[in-house]
Coordinates of C-alpha atoms in Angstrom, one line a residue:
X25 CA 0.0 0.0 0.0
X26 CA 1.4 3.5 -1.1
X27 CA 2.6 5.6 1.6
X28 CA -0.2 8.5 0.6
X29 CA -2.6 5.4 2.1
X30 CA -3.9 5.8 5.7
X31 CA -5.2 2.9 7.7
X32 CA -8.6 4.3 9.7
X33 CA -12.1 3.2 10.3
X34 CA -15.4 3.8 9.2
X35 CA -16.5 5.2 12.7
X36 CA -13.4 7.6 12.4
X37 CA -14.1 8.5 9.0
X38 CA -17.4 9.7 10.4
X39 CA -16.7 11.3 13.3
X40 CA -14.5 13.7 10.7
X41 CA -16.6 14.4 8.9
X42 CA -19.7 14.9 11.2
X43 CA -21.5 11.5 10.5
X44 CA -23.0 8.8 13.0
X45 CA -24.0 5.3 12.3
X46 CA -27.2 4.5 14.1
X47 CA -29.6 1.8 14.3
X48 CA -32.9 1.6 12.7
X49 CA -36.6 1.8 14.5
X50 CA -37.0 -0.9 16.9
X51 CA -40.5 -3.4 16.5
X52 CA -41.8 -0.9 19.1
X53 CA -41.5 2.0 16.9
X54 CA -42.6 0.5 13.8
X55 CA -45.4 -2.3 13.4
X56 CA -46.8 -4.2 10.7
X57 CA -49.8 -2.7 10.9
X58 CA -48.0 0.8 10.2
X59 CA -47.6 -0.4 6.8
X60 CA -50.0 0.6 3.2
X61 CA -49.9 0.3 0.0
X62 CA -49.0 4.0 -0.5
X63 CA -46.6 5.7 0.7
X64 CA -42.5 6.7 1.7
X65 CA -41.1 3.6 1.5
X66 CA -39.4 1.7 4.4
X67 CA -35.4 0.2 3.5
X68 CA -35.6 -3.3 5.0
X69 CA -33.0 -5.9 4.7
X70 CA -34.7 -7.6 2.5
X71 CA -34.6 -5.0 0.2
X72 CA -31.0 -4.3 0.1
X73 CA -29.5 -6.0 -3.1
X74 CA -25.7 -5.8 -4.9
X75 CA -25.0 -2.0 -3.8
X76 CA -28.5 -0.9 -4.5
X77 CA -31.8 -1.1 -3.0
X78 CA -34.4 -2.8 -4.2
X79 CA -38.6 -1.9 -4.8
X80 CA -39.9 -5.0 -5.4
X81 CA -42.1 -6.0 -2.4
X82 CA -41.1 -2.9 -0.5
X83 CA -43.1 -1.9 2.8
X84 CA -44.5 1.9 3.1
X85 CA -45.8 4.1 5.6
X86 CA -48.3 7.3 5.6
X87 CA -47.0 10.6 6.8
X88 CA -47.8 10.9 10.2
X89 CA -45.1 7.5 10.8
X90 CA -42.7 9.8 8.5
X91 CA -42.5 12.6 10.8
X92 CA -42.9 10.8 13.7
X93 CA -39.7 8.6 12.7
X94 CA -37.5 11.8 11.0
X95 CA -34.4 11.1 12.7
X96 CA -34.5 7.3 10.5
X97 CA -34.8 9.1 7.3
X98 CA -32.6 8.6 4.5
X99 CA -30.0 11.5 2.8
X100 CA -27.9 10.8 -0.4
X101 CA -25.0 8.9 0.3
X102 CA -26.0 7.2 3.6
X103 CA -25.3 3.5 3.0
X104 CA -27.8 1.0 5.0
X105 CA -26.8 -2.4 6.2
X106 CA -28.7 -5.6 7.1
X107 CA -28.3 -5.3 10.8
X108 CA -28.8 -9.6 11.0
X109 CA -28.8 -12.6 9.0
X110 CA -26.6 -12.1 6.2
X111 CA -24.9 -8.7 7.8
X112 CA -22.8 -8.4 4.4
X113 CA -25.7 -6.5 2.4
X114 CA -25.1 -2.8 2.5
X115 CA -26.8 -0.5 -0.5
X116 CA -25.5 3.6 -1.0
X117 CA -28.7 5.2 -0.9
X118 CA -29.0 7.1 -4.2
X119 CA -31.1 9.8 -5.0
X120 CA -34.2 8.6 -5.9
X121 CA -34.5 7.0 -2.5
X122 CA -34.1 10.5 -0.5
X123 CA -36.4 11.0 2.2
X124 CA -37.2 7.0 2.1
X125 CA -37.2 5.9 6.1
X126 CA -34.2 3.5 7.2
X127 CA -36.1 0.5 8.4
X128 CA -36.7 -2.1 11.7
X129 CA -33.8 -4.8 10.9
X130 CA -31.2 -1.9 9.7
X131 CA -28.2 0.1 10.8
X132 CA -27.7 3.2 8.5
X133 CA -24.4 4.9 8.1
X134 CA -24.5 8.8 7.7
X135 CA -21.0 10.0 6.2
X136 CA -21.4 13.2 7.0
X137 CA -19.5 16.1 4.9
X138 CA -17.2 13.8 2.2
X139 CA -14.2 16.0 3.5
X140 CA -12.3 13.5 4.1
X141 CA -13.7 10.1 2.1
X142 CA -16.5 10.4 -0.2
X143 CA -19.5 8.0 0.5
X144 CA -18.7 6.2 -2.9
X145 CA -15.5 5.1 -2.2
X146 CA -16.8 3.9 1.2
X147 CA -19.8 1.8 0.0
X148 CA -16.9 0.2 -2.5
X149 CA -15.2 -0.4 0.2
X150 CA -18.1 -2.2 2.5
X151 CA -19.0 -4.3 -0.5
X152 CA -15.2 -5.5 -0.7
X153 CA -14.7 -9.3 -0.1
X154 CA -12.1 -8.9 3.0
X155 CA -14.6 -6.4 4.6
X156 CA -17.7 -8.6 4.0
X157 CA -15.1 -11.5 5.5
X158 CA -14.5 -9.0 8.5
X159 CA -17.9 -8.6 9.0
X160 CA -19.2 -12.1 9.4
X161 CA -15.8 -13.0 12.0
X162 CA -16.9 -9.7 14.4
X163 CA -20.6 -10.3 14.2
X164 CA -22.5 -11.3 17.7
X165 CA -25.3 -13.6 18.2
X166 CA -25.5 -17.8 18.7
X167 CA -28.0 -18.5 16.5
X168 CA -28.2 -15.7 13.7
X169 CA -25.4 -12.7 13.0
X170 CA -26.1 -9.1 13.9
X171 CA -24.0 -6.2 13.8
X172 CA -24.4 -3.0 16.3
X173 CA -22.9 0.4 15.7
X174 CA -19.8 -0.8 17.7
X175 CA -19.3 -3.3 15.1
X176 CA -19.5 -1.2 12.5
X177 CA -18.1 1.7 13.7
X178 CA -14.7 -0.6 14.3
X179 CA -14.5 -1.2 10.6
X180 CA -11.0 -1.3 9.1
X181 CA -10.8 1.2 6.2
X182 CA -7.5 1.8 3.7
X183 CA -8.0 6.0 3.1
X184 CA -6.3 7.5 -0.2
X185 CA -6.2 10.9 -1.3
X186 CA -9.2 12.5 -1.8
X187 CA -7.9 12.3 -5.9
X188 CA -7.6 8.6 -5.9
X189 CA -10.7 7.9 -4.4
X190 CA -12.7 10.2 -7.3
X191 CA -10.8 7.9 -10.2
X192 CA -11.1 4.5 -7.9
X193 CA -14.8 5.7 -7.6
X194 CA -15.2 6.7 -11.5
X195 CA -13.6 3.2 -12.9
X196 CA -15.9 1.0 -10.5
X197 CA -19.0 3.0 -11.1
X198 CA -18.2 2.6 -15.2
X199 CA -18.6 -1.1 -14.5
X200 CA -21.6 -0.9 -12.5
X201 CA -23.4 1.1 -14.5
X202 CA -22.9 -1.4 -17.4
X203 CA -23.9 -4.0 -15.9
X204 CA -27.0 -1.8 -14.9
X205 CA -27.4 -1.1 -18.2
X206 CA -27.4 -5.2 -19.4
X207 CA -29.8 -6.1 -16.6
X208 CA -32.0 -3.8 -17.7
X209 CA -31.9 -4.8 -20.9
X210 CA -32.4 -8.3 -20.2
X211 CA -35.6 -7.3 -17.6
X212 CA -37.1 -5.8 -21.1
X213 CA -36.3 -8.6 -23.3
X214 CA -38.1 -11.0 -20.5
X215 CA -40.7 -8.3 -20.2
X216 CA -41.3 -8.4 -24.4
X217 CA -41.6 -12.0 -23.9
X218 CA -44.1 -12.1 -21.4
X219 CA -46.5 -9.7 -23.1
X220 CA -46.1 -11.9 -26.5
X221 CA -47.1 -15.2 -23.8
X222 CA -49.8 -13.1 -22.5
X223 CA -51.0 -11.8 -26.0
X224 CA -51.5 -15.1 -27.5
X225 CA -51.9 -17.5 -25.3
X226 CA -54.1 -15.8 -22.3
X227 CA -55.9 -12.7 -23.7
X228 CA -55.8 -14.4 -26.8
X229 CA -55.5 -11.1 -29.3
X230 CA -55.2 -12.8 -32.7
X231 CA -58.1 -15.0 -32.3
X232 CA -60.0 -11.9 -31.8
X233 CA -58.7 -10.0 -34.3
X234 CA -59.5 -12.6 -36.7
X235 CA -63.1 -12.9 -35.2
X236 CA -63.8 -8.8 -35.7
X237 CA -62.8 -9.2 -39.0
X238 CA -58.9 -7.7 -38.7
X239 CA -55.6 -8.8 -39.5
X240 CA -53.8 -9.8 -36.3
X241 CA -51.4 -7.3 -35.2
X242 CA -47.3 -8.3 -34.7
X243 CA -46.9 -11.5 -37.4
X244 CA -46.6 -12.2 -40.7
X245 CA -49.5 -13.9 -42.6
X246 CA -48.6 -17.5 -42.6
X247 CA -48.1 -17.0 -38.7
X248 CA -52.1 -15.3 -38.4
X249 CA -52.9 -18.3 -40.7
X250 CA -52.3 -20.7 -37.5
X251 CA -54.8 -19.1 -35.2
X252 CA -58.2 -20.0 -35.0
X253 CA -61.3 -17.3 -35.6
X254 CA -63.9 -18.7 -33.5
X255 CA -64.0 -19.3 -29.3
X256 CA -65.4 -23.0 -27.9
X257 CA -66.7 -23.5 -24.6
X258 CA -64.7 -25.2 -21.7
X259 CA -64.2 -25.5 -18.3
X260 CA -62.3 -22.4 -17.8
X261 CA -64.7 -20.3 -20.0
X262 CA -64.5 -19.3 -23.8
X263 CA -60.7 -21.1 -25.4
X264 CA -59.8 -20.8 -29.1
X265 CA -61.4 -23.4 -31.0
X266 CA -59.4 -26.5 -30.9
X267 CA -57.5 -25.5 -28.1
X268 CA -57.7 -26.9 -24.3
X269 CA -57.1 -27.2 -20.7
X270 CA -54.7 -29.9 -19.5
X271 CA -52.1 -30.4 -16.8
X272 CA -48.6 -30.4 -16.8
X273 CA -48.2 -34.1 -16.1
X274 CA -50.3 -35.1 -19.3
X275 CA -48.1 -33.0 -21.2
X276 CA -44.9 -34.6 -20.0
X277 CA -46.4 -37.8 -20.3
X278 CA -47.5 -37.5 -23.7
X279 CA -44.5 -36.2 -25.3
X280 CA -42.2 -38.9 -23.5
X281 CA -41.0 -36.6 -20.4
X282 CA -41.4 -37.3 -16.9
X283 CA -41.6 -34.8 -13.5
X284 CA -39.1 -36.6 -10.8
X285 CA -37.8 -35.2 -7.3
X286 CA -34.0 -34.8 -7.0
X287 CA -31.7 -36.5 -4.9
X288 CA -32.9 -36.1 -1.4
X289 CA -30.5 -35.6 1.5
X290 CA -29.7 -39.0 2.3
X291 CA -28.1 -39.3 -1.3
X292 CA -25.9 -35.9 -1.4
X293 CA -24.5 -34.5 1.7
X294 CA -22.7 -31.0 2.6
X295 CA -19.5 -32.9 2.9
X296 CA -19.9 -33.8 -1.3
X297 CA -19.9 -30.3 -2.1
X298 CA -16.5 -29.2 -3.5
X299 CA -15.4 -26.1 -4.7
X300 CA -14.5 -27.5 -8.3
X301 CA -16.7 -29.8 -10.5
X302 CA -20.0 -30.3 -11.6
X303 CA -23.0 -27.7 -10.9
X304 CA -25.5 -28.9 -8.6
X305 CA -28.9 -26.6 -9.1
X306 CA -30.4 -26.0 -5.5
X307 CA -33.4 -24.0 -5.1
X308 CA -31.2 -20.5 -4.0
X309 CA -30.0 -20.4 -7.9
X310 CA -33.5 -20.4 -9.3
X311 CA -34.2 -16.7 -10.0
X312 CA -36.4 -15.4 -13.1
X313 CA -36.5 -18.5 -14.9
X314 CA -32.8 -18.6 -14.9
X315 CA -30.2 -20.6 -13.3
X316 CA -27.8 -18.0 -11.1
X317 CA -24.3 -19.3 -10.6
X318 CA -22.8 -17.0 -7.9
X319 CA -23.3 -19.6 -5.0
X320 CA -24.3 -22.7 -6.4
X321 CA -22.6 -25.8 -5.2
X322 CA -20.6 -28.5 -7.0
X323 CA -19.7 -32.2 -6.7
X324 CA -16.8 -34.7 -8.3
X325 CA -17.4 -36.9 -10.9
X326 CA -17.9 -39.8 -9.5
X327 CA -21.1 -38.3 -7.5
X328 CA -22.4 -37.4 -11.2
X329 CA -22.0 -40.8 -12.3
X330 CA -23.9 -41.9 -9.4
X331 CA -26.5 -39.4 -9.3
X332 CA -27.1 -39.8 -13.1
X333 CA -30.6 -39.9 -13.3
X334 CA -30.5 -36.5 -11.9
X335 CA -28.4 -35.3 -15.0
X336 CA -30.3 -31.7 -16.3
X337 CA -30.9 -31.9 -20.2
X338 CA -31.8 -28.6 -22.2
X339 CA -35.2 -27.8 -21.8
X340 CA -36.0 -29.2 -18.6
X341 CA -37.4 -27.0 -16.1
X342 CA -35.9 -26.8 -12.5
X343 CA -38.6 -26.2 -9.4
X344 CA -38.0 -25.6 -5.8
X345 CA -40.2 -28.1 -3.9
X346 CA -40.6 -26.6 -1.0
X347 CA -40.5 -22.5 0.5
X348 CA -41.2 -20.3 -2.4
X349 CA -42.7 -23.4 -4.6
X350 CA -43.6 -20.6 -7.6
X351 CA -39.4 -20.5 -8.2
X352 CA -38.1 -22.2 -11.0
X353 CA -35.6 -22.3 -13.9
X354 CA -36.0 -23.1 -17.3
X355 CA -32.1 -25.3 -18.2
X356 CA -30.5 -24.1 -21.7
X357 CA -27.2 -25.1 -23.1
X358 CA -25.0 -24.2 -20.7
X359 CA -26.6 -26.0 -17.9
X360 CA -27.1 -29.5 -20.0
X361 CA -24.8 -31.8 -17.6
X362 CA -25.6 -30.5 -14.5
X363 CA -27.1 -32.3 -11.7
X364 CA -31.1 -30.9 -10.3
X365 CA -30.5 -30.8 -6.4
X366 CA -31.8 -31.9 -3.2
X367 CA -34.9 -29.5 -2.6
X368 CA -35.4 -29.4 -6.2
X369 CA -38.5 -31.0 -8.9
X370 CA -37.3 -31.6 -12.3
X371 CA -39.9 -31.4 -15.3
X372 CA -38.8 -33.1 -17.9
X373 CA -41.8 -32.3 -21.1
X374 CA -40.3 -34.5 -23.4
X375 CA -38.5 -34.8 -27.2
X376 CA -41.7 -34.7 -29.1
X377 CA -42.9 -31.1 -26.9
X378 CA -42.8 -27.9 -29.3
X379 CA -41.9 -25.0 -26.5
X380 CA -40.4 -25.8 -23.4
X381 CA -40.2 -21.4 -22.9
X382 CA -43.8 -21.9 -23.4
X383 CA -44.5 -23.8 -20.5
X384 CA -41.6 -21.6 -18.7
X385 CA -43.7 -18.6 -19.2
X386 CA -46.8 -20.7 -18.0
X387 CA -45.5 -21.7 -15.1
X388 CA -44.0 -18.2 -14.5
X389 CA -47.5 -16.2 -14.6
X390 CA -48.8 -15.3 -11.0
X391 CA -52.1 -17.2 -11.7
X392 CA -49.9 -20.4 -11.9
X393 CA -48.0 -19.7 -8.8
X394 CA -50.8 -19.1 -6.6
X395 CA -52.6 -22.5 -7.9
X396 CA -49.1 -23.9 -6.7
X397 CA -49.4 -22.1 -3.2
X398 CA -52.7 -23.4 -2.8
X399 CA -52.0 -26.8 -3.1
X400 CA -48.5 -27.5 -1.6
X401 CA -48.9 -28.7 1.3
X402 CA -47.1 -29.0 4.6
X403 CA -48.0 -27.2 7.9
X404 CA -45.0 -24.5 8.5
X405 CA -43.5 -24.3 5.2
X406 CA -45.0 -24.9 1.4
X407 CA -43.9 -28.3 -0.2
X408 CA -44.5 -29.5 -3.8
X409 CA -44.3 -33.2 -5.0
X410 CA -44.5 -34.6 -8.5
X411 CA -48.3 -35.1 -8.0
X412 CA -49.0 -31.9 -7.2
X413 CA -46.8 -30.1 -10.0
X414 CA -48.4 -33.0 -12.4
X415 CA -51.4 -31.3 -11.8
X416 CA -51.0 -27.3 -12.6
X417 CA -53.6 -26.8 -15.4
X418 CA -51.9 -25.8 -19.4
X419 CA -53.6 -24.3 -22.0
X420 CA -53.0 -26.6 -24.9
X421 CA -52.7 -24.7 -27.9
X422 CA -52.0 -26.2 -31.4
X423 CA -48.2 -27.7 -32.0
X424 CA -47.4 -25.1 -35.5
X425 CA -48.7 -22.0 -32.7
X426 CA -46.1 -23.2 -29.7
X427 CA -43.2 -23.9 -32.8
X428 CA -44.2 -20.2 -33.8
X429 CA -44.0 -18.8 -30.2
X430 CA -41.0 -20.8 -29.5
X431 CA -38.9 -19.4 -32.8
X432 CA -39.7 -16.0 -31.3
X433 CA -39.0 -16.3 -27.4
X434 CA -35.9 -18.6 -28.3
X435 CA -34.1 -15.6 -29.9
X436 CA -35.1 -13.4 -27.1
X437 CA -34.2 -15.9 -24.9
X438 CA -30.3 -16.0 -26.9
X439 CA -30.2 -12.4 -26.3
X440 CA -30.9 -13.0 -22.4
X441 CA -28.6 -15.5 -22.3
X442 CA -25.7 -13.4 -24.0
X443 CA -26.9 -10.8 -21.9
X444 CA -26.6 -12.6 -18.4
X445 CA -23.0 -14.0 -19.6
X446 CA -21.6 -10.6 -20.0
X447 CA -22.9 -9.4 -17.1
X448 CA -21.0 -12.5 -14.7
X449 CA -18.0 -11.3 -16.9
X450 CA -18.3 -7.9 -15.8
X451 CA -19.0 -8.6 -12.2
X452 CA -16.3 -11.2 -11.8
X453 CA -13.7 -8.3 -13.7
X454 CA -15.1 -5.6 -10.7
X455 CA -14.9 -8.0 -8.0
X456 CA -11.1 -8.9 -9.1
X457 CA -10.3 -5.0 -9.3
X458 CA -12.4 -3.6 -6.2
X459 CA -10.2 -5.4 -3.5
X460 CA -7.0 -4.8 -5.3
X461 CA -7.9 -1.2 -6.1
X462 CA -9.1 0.2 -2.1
X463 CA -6.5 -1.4 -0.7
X464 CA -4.0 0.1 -2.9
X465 CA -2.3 -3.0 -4.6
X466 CA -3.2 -2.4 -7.5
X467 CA -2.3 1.4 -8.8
X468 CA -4.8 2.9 -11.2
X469 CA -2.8 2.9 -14.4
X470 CA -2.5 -1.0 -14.1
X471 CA -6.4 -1.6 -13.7
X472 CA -7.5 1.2 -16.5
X473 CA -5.3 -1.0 -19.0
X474 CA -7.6 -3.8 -17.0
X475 CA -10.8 -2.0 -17.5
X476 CA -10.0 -0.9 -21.1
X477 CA -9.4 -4.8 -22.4
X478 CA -12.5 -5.8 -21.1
X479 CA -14.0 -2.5 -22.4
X480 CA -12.9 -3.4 -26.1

């Protein structure tokens, strides 16, 4: 580390610059009948993702719980951190979320006046693997981790120059804001693909169009050709003609797949896992119909040859069986090989099935997950089994409609894909430079030759 470098800690940092880190409203101050559906929203731990915070799901309170609670509101550039459970998450707040309230569960870190480290470079710094590392070996509690403003406070911190925290600050940023830029992409690409599923196959537009008379917006004629112009009665109301309701397990059936558990406990153990070999797909990687790689587990080879019936083949679909029961993945290319996991359903649909991103998307809508809710069973916690998941009702459209849909979704899907592969390539390229660049090892000519190459 250069000599311009100054060991210090993040309750030091504050104190120089007029900040305090303090805990979040208590369960006292804040309960869950305080919450609406309008709104300032409250930061809970749940809601603090890579750096950032996240909406989705987020509680809110009226006014009156705003003032009341004032000293717990948010200013740009405090940084709130999960005060237990996983005590690592920590999200700059940003400006959009100004005025937001610091929520029960939270300890939020006020920087104060950026004289002497800007909050940037800090939140770098608290998202850096030796600090996260730091974190988990001082936190208190038997059961589950929490931090206090002690802990945090004591937080070893490597201070440059005002001037190499701005270009430390500038490079990282550049990288987070592409990958910012690729997620978002990708959410509209799924989102595209959605309202196409939803078009056809549940509001049901070209069948419609057809039956008023008009040309069926968004395809070429041969494509309009396949659809239907009349409606039949069924069990679930008005259907194109020719089309109908059936369930999951009849469609695997038919088409030669199957729906099978994974291994269960008994057959792979913690002690299997290495950190080298195959993928193993566990219920924590199934996120938006994808399979995330950052913490998924592997096993030698000889544990795939013995758990081969478990292998994952393109096109299969990957459920959790029990907790959040609506999660799944849909397996392409790059997971072919892989093994489904213990707490894991595999749906196989079979060769001879046109779409397996149709059934994806099926299985993805929220009508489909709340049949699932419904059903699982178990007293404490949702649980699937292959009965149940047999049983989810499909529309059944005609086979030339699904090839249709499937040539569409399938490039989308390719652009996803190519999308989610340069974003792991981006995030593994700022998670090599961010501990090498705030602790000063690496100097910042050496990384912007770095960033450049990966730039190009």
């Amino acid at each position: 580390m250069s000599s311009e470098w100054r060991a210090t800690t993040l309750g030091e940092v504050c104190k120089a610059q007029g900040g305090a880190i303090q805990t979040g409203p208590f369960g006292s101050q804040l309960h869950t009948s305080d919450y609406q559906q309008s709104g300032a929203p409250v930061v809970m731990p749940t809601n603090i993702g890579d750096g950032g915070i996240i909406t989705n799901g987020i509680a809110r309170v009226g006014e009156s719980d705003v003032a009341r609670l004032a000293q717990h509101k948010l200013q740009l550039g405090d940084v709130v951190f999960s005060r237990r459970g996983d005590v690592t998450k920590n999200a700059l707040v940003r400006s959009r979320e100004v005025g937001w309230l610091c929520g029960t569960g939270c300890l939020k870190v006020r920087l104060g006046d950026e004289s002497v480290a800007t909050a940037k470079f800090i939140s770098h710094c608290l998202r850096a693997p030796d600090t996260k590392d730091w974190l988990i070996r001082h936190a208190v509690g038997a059961t589950m981790p929490n931090l206090n403003t002690g802990i945090l406070s004591a937080v070893p911190i490597s201070l440059p120059p005002m001037g190499i925290q701005l270009a430390i600050v500038d490079m990282l940023d550049a990288l987070d804001d592409r990958i910012s830029l690729l997620r978002e992409t990708n959410a509209t690409l799924e989102a595209i693909a959605q309202a196409l599923f939803k078009s056809w196959f549940v509001d049901f537009d070209p069948v419609r169009a057809k039956l008023d008379g008009r040309v069926p917006e968004g395809m070429d004629e041969a494509t309009a050709a396949l659809f239907p112009a009349t409606f039949d009665e069924s069990e679930i109301g008005m259907v194109p003609k020719g089309w109908r309701v059936t369930t999951l397990g009849s469609i695997c059936k038919d088409s030669g797949g199957a729906i099978q558990t994974g291994p269960f406990g008994s057959q792979l153990h913690a002690s299997d896992y290495l950190d080298i070999g195959v993928p193993v797909v566990m219920p924590q990687d199934l996120a938006g119909r994808r399979v995330q790689v950052e913490k998924i587990a592997r096993v030698g080879d000889d544990d795939v040859r013995r758990l081969s019936r478990h292998w994952l083949r393109t096109g299969d679909i990957v459920f959790s069986r029990r907790g959040d029961v609506g999660r799944h993945a849909l397996v392409g290319v790059r997971e072919s090989g892989w093994l489904c996991g213990t707490g894991c359903l595999l749906v196989r649909p079979g060769q001879s099935w046109p779409s397996a991103t149709y059934l994806s998307l099926a299985l993805d809508r929220a009508d489909a997950k709340e049949w699932l809710l419904r059903h699982a069973v178990g007293a404490t916690m949702p649980n699937l089994n292959t009965g149940i998941l047999s049983a989810v009702p499909i529309m059944r459209a005609d086979d030339l409609i699904l090839q249709a849909f499937d040539e569409i979704v399938c490039r989308l899907d390719d652009r996803i894909s190519h999308g989610h592969a340069n974003i792991r390539a981006l995030v593994e390229l700022r998670d090599t430079l961010l501990p090498r660049l705030i602790s000063g090892q690496l100097r910042l000519p050496e990384a912007e030759t770095v960033f450049e190459k990966a730039a190009a």
